[in-house]
Rosetta silent file (secondary structure, phi, psi, omega in degrees, C-alpha in Angstrom):
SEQUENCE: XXXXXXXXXXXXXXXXXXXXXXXXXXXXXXXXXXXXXXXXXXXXXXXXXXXXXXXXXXXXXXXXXXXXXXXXXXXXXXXXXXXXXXXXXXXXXXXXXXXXXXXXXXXXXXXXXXXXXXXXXXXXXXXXXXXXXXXXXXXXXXXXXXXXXXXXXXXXXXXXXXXXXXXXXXXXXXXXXXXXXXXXXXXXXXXXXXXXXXX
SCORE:     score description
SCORE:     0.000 S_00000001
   1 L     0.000  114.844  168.203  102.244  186.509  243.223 S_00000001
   2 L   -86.056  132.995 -176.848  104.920  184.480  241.210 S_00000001
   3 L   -37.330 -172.625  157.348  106.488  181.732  242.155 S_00000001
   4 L   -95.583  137.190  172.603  110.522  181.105  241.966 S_00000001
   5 L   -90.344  169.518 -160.830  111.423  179.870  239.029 S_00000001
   6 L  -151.136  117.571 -173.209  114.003  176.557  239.667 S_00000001
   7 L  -110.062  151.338  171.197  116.416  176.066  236.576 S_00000001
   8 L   -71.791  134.647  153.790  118.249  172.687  235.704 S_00000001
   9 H    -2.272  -88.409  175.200  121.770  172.716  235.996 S_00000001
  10 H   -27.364  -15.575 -170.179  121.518  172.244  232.258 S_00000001
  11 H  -101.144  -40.214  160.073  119.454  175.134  231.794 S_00000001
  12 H   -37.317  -51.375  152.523  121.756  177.004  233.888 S_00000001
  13 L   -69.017  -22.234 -162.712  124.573  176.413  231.440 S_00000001
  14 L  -103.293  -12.684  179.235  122.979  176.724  228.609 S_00000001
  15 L  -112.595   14.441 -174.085  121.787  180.537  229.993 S_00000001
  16 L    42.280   36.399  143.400  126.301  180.999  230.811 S_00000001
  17 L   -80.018  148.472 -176.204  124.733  181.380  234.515 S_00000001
  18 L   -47.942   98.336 -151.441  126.616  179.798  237.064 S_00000001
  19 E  -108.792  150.716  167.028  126.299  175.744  237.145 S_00000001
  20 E   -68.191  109.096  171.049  126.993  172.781  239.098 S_00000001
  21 L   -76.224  -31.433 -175.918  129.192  171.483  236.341 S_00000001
  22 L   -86.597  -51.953 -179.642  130.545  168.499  238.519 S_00000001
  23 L  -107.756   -8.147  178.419  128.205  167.007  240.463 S_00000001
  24 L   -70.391  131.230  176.987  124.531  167.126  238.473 S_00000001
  25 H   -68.684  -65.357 -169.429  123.649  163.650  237.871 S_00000001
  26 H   -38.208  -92.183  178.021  121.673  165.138  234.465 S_00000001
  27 H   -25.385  -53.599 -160.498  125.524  166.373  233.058 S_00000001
  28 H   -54.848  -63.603  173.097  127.451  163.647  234.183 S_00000001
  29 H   -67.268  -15.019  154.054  125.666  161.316  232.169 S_00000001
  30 H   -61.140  -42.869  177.168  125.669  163.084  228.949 S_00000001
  31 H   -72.896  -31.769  153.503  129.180  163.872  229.040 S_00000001
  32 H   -60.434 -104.938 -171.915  129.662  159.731  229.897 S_00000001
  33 H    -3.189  -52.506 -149.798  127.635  158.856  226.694 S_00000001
  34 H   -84.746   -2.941 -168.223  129.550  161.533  224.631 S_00000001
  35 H  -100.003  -47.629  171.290  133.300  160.411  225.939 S_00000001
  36 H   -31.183  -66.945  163.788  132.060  156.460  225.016 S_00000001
  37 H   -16.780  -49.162 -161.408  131.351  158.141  221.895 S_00000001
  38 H   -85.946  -38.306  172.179  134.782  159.437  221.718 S_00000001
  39 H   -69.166   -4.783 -172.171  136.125  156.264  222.641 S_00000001
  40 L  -105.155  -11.151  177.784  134.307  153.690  220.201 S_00000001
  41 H   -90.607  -35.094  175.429  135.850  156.398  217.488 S_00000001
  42 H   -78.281   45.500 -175.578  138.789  156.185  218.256 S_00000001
  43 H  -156.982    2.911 -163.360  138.696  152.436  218.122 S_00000001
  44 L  -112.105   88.454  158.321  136.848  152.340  214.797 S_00000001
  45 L    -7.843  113.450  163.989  139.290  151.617  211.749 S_00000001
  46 H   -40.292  -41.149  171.361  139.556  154.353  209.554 S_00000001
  47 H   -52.993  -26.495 -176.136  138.645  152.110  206.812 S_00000001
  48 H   -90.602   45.363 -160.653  135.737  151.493  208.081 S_00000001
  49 L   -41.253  -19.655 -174.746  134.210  155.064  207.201 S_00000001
  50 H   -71.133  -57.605  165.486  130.747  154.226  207.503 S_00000001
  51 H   -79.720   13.528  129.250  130.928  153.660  211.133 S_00000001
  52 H   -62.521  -44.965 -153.944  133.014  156.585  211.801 S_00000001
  53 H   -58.404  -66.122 -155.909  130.269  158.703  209.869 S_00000001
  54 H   -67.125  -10.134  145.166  127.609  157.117  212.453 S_00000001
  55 H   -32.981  -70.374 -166.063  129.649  157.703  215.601 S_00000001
  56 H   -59.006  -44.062  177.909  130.121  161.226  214.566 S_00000001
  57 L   -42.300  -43.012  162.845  126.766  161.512  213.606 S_00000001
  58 L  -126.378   30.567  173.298  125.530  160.668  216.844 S_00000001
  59 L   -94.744  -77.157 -141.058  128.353  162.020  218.913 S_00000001
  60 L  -132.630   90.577 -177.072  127.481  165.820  216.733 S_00000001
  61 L   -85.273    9.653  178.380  123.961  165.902  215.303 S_00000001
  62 L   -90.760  -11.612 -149.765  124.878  169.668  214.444 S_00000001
  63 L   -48.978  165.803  168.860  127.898  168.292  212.152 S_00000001
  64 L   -88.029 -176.175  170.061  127.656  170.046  208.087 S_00000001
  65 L  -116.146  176.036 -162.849  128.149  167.450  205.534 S_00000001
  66 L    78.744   11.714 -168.728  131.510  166.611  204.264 S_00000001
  67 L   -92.515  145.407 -179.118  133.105  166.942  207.380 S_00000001
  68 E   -95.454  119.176 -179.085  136.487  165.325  208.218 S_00000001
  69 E  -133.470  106.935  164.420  137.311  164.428  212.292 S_00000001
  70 L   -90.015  179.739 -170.345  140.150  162.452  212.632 S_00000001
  71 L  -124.242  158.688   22.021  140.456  160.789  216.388 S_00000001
  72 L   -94.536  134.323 -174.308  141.586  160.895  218.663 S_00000001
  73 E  -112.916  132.916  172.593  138.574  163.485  219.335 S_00000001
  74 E  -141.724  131.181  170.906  137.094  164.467  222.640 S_00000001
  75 L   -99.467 -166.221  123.065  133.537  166.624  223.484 S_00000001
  76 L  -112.029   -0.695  165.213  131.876  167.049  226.272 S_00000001
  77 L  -157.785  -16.164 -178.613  128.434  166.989  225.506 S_00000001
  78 L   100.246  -87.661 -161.274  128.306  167.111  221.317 S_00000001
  79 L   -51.565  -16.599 -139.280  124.931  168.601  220.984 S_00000001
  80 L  -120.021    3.676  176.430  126.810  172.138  221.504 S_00000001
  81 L  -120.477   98.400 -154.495  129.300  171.737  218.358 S_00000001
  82 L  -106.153  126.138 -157.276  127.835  173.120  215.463 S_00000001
  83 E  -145.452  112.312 -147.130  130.690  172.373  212.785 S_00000001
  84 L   -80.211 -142.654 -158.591  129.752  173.689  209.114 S_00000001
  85 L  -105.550  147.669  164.267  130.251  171.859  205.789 S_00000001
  86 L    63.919   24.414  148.544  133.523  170.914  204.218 S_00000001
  87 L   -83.560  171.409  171.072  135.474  171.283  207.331 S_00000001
  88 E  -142.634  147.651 -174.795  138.463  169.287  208.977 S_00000001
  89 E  -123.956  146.520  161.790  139.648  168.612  212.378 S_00000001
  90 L  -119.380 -132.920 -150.941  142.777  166.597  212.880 S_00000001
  91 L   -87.445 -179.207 -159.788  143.785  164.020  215.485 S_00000001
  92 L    34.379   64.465 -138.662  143.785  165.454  218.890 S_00000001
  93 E  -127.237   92.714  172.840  141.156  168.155  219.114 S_00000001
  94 E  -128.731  137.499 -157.669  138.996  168.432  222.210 S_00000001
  95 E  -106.200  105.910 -168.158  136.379  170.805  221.497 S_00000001
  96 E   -97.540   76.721 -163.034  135.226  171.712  225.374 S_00000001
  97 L   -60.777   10.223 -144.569  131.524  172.240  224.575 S_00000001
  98 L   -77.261  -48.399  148.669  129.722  173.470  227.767 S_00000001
  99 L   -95.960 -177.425 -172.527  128.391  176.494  225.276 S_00000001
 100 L   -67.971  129.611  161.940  127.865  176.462  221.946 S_00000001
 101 E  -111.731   99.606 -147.542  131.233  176.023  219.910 S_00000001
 102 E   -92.470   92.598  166.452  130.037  177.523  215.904 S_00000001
 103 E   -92.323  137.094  176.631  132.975  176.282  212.963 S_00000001
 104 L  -102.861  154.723  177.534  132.116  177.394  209.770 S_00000001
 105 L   -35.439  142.682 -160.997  132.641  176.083  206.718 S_00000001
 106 L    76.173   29.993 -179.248  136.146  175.312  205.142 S_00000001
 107 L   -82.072  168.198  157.663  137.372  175.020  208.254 S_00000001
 108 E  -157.079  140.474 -164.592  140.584  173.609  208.910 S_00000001
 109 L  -116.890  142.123  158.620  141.762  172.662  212.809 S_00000001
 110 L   -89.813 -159.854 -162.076  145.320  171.724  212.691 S_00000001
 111 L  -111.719  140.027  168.586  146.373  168.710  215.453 S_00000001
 112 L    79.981   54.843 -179.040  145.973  169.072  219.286 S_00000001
 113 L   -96.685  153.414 -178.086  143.798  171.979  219.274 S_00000001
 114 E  -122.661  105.076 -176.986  141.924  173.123  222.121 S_00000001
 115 E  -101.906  117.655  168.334  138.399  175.054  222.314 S_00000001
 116 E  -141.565  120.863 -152.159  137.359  175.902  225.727 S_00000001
 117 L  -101.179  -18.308  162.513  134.313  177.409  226.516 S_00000001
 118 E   -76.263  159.617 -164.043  134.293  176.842  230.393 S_00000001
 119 E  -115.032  133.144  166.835  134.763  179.890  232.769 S_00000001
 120 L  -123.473  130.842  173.981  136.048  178.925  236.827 S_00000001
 121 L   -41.203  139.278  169.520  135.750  180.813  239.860 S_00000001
 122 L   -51.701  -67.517 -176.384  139.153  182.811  240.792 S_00000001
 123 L   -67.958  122.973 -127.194  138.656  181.802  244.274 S_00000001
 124 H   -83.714  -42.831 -169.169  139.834  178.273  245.234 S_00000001
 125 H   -57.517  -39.333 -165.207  136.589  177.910  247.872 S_00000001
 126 H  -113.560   29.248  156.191  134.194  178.475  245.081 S_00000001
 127 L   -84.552  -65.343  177.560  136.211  176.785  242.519 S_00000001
 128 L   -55.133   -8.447  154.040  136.143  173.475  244.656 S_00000001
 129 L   -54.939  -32.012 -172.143  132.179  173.476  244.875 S_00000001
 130 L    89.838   25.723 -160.163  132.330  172.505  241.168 S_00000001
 131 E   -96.071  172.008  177.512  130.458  175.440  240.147 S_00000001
 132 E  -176.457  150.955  160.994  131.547  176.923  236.475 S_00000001
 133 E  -124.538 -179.857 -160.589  129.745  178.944  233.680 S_00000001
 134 E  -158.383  155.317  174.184  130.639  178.879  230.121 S_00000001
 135 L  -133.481  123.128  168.680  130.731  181.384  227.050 S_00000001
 136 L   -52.166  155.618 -137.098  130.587  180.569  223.253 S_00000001
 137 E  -123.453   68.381 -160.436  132.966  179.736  220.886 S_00000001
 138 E  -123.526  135.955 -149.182  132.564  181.225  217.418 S_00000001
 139 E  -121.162   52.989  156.623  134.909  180.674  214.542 S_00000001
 140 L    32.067  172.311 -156.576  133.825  182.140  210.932 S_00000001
 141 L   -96.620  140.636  155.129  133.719  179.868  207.219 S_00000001
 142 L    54.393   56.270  151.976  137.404  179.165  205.833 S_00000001
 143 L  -106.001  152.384 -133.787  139.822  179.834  208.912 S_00000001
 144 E  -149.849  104.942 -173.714  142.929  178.126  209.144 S_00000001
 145 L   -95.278 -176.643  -60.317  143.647  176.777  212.906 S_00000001
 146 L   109.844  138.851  170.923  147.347  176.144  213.553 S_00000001
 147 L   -87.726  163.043  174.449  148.105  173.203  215.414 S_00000001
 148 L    61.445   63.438 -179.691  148.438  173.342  218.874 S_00000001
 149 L  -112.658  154.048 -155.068  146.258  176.326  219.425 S_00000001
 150 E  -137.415  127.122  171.088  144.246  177.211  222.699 S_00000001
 151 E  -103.520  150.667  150.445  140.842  179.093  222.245 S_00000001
 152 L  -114.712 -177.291  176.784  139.394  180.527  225.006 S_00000001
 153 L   -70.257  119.540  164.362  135.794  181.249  226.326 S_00000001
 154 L   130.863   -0.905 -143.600  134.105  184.036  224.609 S_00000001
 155 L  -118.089  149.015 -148.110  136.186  184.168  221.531 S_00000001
 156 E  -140.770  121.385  154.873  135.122  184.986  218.178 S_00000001
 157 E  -117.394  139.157 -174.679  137.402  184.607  214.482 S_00000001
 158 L   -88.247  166.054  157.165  136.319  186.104  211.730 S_00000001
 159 L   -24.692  122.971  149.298  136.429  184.658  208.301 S_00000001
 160 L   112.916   -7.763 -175.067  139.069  184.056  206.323 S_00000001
 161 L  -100.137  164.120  176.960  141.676  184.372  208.805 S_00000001
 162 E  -122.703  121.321 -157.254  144.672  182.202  210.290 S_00000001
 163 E   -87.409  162.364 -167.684  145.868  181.558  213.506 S_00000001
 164 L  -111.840  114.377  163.667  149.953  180.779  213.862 S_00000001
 165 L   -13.050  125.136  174.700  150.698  177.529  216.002 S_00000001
 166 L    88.635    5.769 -161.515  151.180  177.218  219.393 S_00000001
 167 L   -89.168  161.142  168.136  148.905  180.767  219.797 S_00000001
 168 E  -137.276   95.711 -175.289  146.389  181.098  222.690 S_00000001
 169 E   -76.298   90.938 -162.418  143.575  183.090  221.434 S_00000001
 170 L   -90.472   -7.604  173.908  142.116  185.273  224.528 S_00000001
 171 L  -145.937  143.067  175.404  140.395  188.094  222.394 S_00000001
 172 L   -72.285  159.346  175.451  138.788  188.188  219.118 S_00000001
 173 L   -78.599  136.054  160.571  140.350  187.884  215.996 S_00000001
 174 L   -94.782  167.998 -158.299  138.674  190.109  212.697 S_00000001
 175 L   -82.502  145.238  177.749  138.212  188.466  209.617 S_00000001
 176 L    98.545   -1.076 -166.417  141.278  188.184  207.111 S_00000001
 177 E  -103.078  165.896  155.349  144.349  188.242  209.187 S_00000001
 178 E  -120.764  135.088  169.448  147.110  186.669  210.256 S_00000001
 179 E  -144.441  170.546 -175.128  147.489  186.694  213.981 S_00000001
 180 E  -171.115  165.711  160.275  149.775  184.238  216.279 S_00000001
 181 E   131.380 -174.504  146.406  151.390  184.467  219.454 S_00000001
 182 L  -149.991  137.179  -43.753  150.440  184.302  223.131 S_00000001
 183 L   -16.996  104.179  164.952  148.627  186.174  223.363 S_00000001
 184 E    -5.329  117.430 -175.030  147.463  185.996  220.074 S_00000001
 185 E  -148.453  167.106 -178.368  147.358  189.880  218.461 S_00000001
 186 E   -87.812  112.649  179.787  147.172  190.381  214.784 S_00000001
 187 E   -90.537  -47.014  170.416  150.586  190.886  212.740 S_00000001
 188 E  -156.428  179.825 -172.558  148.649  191.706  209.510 S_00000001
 189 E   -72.088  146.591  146.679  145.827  191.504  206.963 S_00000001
 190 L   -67.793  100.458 -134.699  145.644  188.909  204.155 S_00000001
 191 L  -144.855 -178.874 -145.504  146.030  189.762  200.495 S_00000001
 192 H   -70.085  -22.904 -175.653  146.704  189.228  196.839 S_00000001
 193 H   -96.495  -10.946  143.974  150.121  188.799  197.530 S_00000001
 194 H   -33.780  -15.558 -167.107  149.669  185.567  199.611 S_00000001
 195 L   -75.679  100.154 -158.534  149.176  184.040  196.623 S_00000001
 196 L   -41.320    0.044 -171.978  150.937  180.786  196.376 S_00000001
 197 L  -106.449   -4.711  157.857  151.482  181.838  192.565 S_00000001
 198 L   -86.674   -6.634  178.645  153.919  184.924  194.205 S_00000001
 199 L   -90.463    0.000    0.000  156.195  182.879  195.338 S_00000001
């Protein structure tokens, strides 16, 4: 006869089942490490690029190479931001990490963007326990972020597409579009006539 199995918090998030997010000893201190992180980068001369790279590096051991993060930057855990080659984030970015959040290469984040991958109870009683689950985050090679855009949990853009400023993107996007708004909806596909050599 088998036992109960008994999952860590952590494992518990990491399976989008329903986690102490708040109060786990385990969490707390990773997400302390990773905001110290955030803070010694943002305190780090730009000039001094070497010691940005090794911040980032051990802030986001998923990073690609060639990637650009200006600060101020904020994670919550790091390990969960898989962020491909040749991308750029600019300053104010917090990338809410509780699942995996997947950028693909060529990216470009415009400034004060928001990725948020936790989910909160409706009801205020089981909201105030501190319980939460979380859904990934996944964003395709050579999309074009808008500043001041809002992701939410669960949301997927395909390649090649761009989001329009200020949108808060609550459903996926397909690849190749232009979409904006809030909600976010698609006004149309992207094509030959985009071409900065049409104008």
């Amino acid at each position: 006869m088998g036992g109960r199995v008994w999952l860590t918090e952590r494992e518990k998030m990491e399976k989008g089942l329903w986690y102490d997010a708040n109060y786990d000893v385990q969490l707390g201190e990773i997400r302390a490490e990773a905001k110290e992180l955030c803070r010694q980068l943002g305190l780090t001369p730009t000039t001094d690029t070497a010691e940005c790279e090794r911040i980032l590096r051990k802030l986001l051991p998923n990073m690609g190479r060639d990637v650009s993060i200006l600060a101020p930057f904020i994670v919550d855990y790091g390990f969960n931001c898989f962020i491909g080659d040749h991308s750029f984030i600019n300053h104010g970015a917090y990338l809410m990490d509780c699942a995996p959040i997947r950028l693909g290469s060529h990216c470009f984040v415009g400034p004060s963007c928001g990725m948020y991958t936790a989910i909160h109870p409706l009801l205020a009683a089981e909201r105030n326990t501190g319980l939460e689950k979380c859904a990934p985050i996944v964003i395709g090679d050579n999309v074009w972020i808008g500043g001041n855009v809002t992701i939410l949990p669960g949301v997927t853009i395909g390649a090649g597409s761009v989001i329009g400023a200020g949108s808060v993107v609550t459903r996926d996007i397909p690849a190749g579009v232009i979409a904006v708004g809030n909600p976010c909806r698609v006004l149309r596909e992207i094509g030959e006539a985009d071409s900065i050599d049409r104008e």
